[in-house]
Coordinates of C-alpha atoms and ligand atoms in Angstrom, one line a residue:
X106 CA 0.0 0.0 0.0
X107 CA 1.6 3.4 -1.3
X108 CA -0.8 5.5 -0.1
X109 CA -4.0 5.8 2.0
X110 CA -6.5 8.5 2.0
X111 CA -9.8 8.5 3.8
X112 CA -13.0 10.8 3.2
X113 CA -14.7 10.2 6.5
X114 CA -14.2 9.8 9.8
X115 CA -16.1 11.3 13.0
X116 CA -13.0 11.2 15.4
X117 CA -13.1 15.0 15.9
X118 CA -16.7 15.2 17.3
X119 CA -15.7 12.1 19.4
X120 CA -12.9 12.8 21.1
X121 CA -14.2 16.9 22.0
X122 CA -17.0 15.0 23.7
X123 CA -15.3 12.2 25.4
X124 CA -12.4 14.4 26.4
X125 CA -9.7 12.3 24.6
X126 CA -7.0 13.4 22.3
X127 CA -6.0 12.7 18.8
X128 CA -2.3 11.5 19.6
X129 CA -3.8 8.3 21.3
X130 CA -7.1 7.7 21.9
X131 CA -9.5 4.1 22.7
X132 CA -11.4 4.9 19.2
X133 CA -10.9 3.7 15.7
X134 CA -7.9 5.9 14.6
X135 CA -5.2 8.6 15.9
X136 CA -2.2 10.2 15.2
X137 CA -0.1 6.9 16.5
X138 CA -2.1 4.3 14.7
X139 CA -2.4 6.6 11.4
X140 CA 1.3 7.1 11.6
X141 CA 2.4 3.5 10.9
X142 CA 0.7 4.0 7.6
X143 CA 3.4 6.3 6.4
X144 CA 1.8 9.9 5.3
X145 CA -2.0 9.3 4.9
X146 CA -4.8 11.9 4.0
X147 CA -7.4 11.6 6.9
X148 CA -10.6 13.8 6.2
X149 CA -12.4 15.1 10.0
X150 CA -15.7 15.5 9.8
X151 CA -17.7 17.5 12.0
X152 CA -21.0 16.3 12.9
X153 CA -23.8 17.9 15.1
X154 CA -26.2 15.8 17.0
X155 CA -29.5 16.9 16.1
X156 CA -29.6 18.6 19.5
X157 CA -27.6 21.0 18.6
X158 CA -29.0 22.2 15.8
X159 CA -31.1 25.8 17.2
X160 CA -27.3 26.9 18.3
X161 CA -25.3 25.2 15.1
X162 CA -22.6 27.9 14.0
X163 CA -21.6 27.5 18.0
X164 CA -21.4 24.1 18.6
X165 CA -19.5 23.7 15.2
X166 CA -16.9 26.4 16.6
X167 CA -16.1 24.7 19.7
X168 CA -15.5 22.0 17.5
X169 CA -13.4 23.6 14.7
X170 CA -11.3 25.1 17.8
X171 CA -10.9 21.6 19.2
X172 CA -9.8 20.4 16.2
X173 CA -7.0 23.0 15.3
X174 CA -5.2 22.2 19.3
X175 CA -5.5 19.0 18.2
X176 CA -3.3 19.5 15.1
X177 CA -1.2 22.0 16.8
X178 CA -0.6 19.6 19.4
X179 CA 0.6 17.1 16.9
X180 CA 2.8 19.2 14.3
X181 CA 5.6 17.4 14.2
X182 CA 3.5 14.8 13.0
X183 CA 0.1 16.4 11.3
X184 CA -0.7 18.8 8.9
X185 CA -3.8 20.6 8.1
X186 CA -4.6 21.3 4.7
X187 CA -5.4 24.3 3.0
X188 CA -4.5 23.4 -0.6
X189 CA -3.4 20.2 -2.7
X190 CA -0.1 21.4 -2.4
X191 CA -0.2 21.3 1.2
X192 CA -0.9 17.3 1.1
X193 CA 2.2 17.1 -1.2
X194 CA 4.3 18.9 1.2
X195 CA 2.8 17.3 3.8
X196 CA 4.1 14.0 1.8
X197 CA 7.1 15.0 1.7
X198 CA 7.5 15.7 5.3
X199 CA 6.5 12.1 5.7
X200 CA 3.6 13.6 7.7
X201 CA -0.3 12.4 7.9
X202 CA -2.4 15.3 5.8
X203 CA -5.5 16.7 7.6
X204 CA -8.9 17.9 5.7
X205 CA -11.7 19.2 7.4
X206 CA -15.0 18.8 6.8
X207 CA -18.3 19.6 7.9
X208 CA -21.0 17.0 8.0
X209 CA -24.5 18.4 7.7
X210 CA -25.2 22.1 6.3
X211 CA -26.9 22.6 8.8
X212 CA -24.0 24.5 10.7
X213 CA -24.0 27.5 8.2
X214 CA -27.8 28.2 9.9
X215 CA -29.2 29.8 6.2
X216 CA -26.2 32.0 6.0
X217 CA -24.6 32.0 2.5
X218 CA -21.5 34.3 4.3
X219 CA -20.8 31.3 6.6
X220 CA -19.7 29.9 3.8
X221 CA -17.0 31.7 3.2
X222 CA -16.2 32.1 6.9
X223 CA -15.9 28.4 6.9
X224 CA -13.7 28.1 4.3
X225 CA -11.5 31.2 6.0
X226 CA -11.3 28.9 9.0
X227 CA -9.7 25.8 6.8
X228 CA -12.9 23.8 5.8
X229 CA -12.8 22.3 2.4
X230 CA -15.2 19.6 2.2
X231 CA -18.9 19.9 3.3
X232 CA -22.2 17.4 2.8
X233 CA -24.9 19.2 2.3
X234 CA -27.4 17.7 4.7
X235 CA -27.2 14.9 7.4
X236 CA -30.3 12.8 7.3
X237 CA -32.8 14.9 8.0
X238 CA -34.3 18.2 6.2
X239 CA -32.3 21.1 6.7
X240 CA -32.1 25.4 4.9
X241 CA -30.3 23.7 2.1
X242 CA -32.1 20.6 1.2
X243 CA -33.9 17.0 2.4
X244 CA -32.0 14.3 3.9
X245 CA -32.0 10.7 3.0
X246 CA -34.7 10.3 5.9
X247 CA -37.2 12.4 4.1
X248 CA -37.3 9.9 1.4
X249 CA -41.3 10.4 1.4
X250 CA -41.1 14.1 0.7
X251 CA -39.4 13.5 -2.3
X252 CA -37.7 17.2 -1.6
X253 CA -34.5 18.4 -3.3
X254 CA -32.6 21.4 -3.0
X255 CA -33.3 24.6 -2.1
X256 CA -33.1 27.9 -3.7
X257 CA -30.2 28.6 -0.7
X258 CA -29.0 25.0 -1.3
X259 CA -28.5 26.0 -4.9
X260 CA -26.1 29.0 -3.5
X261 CA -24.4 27.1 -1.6
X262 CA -23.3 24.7 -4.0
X263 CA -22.0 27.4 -6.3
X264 CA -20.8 29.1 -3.5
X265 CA -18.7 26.3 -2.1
X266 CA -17.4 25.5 -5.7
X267 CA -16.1 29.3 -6.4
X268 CA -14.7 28.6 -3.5
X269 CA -12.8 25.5 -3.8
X270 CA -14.6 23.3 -1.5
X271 CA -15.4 20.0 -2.1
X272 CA -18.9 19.2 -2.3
X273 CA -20.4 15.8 -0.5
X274 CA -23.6 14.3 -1.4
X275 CA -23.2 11.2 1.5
X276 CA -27.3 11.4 3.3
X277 CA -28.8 13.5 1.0
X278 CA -32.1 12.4 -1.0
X279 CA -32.7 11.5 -3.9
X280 CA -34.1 14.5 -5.6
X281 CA -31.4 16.3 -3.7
X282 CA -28.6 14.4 -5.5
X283 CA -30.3 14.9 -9.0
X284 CA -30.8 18.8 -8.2
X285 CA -25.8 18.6 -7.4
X286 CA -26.6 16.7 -10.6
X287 CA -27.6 19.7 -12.4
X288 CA -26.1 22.5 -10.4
X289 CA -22.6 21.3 -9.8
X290 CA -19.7 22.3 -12.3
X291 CA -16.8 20.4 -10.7
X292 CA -16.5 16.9 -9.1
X293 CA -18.6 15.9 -6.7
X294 CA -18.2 13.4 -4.1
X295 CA -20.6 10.4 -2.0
X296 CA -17.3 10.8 0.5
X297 CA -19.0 7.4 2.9
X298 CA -21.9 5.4 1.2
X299 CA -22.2 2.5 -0.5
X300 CA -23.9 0.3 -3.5
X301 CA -27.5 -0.5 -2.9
X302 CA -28.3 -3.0 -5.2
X303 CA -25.9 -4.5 -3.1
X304 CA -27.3 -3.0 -0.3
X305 CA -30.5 -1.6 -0.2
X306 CA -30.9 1.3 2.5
X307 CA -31.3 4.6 1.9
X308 CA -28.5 5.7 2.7
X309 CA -26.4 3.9 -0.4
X310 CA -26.5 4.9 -4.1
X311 CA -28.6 3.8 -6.7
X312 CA -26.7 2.7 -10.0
X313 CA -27.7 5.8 -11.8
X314 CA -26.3 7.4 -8.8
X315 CA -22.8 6.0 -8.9
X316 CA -22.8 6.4 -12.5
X317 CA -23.6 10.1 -12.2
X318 CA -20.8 11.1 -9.8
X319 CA -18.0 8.9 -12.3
X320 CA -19.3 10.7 -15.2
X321 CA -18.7 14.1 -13.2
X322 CA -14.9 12.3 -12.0
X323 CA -15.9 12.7 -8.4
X324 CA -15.6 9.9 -6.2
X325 CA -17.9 7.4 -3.7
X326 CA -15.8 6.5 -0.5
X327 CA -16.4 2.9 0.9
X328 CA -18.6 3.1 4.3
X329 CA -17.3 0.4 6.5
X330 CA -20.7 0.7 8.4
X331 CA -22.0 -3.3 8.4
X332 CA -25.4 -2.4 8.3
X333 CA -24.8 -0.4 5.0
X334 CA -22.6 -3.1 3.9
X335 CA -24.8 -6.2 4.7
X336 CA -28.6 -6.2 5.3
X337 CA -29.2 -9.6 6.0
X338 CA -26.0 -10.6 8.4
X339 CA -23.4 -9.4 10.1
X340 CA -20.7 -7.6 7.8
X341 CA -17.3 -8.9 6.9
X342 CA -14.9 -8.3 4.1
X343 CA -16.6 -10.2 1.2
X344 CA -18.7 -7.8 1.9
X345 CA -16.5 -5.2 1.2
X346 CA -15.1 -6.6 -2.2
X347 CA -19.1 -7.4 -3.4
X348 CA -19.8 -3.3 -2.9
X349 CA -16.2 -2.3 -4.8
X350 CA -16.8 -5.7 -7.5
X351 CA -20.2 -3.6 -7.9
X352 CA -19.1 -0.5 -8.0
X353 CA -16.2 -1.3 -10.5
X354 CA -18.5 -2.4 -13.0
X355 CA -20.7 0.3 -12.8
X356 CA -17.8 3.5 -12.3
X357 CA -14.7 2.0 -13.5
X358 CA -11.9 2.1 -10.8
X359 CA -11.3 6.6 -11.1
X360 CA -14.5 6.6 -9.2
X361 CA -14.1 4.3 -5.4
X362 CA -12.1 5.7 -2.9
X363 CA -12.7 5.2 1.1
X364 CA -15.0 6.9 3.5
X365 CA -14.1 4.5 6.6
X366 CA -17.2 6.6 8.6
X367 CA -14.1 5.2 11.4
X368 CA -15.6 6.7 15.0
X369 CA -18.9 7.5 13.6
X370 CA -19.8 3.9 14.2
X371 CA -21.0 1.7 16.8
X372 CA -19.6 -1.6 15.0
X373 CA -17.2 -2.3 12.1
X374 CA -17.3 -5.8 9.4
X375 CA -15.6 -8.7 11.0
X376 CA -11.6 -8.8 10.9
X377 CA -11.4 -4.6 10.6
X378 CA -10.9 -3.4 14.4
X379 CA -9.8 0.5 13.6
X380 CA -7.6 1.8 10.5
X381 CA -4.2 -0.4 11.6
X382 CA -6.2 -3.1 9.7
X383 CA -7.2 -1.3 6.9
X384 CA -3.8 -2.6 5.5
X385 CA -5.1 -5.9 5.3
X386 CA -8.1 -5.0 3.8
X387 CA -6.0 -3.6 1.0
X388 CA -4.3 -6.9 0.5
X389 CA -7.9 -8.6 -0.1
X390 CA -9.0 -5.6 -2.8
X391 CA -5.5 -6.2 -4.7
X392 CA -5.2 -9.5 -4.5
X393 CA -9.2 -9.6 -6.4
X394 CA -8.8 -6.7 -8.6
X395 CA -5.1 -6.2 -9.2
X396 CA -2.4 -3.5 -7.6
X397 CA -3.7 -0.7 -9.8
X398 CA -7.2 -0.5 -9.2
X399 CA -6.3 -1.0 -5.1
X400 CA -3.7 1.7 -5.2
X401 CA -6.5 4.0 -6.6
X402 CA -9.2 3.1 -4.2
X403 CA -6.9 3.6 -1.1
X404 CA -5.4 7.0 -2.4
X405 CA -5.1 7.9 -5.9
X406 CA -9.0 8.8 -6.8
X407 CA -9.5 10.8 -3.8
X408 CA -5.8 12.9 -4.2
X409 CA -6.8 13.6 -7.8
X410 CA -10.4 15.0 -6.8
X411 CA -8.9 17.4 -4.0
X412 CA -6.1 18.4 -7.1
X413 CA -8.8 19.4 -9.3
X414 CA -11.7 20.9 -6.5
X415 CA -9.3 22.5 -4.1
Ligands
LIG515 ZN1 -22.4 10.3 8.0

């Protein structure tokens, strides 16, 4: 494995609340464990629980704030980035690249301007919704409302691409999705959901879906969540090569990339404890579909999507 790059994890969010530090922590990943995998790209999300939401821009400050002491703690070792050329330098360094992201656009509470505050403050990746319906748009849990975006979700979008922010279509609906669809300019990503005609829950992407976001050149990262991996049992790693065997015939191998989801969830598919065996999971996805096409799952597509968005 040459190089790794992850579109989601909810470490951040987890360790502000459990009081525990990114440098070594009881979760799925940290600075130590990330480390060993040479320079990796490791995207933070931010997520707010729904109670959260009537004081939003706050919580997400505490939480932006939290993040940068975490990086500044770990310099030597960390790096947040602003730019691509900051993961290259970062690379050269030998250190691990940090993007940040906000889940849910729920923390710019209807301000276009927050926006571009955000992005001031080192954000370069934000979904538009979490699951439910928010200024800019219906989650996938308003399935029934069949709602996409909004005139402000419209903004947004544009806004975030003038910008150079990446824009994430993980837990949005339907309709949602088909409005990016037609908005968006640049590459857009699904940074943690899956196939599902593999696995059908809402939260995974139809085939036109997946096809949509590969004819665009974005990228759909690989949600390690078992129940979005499995419906029927628990979740292992033939589970993880059915999604990517999927996903390969219907985006071609510049489309997968990862979204672990790594913190954000309760469980992970049997023989993947936290990212130190993420390793092996590469050996499985090269030794079924060849050096190449693994390389570009576990680093290449995503790298080439922040080159051309960021
Ligand atoms: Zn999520």
């Amino acid at each position: 494995m040459n190089g790794y790059a992850d579109g989601h994890c909810d470490t951040i969010v987890k360790l502000f609340e459990q009081k525990q530090e990114l440098f070594q922590n009881d979760g799925h990943l940290d600075v130590k464990r990330l480390k060993k995998i040479g320079a990796p790209l490791q995207f933070f999300a931010i997520w707010l629980d729904p109670q959260y939401y009537p004081i939003s821009m706050r919580q997400t400050m505490k939480y932006i704030d939290f993040y940068e002491r975490q990086i500044a703690k770990n310099k030597e070792t960390i790096g947040h980035v602003n730019c691509f050329a900051d993961v290259l330098e970062n690379k050269k360094k030998n250190k691990i690249s940090a993007l940040l992201a906000l889940e849910g656009g729920e923390a710019l509470e209807g301000e276009l301007s927050a926006v571009r505050i955000y992005y001031r403050l080192g954000v370069r990746a934000m979904t538009l919704t979490w699951n439910h319906r928010n200024p800019l748009a219906d989650g996938v849990a308003e399935e029934k409302s069949y709602g996409g975006l909004t005139q402000f979700g419209r903004e947004v979008v544009k806004e975030m691409e003038r910008l150079g922010m990446l824009v994430d279509v993980s837990h949005l609906s339907e309709a949602g999705f088909w409005d990016v669809v037609r908005v968006a300019e640049k590459p857009f990503i699904a940074s943690h959901s899956n196939a599902r005609s593999i696995c059908d829950v809402p939260r995974n992407l139809r085939d036109g879906q997946l096809r949509a976001i590969a004819r665009r050149g974005g990228i759909v990262g690989i949600n390690l969540y078992p129940p979005f991996l499995a419906k029927e049992k628990p979740a292992e790693m033939a589970d993880i090569l059915r999604h990517i065997s999927h996903m390969l015939t219907i985006m071609g191998e510049d489309s997968i990339a990862l979204g672990t989801d790594f913190d954000g969830i309760d469980s992970t598919p049997g023989g993947i404890r936290d990212v130190g065996d993420l390793q092996a999971v590469f050996a499985c996805v090269e030794k079924e579909f060849g050096a190449e096409a693994a390389e570009k799952i576990f680093s290449k597509n995503l790298l080439r999507v922040l080159e051309e968005v960021l």
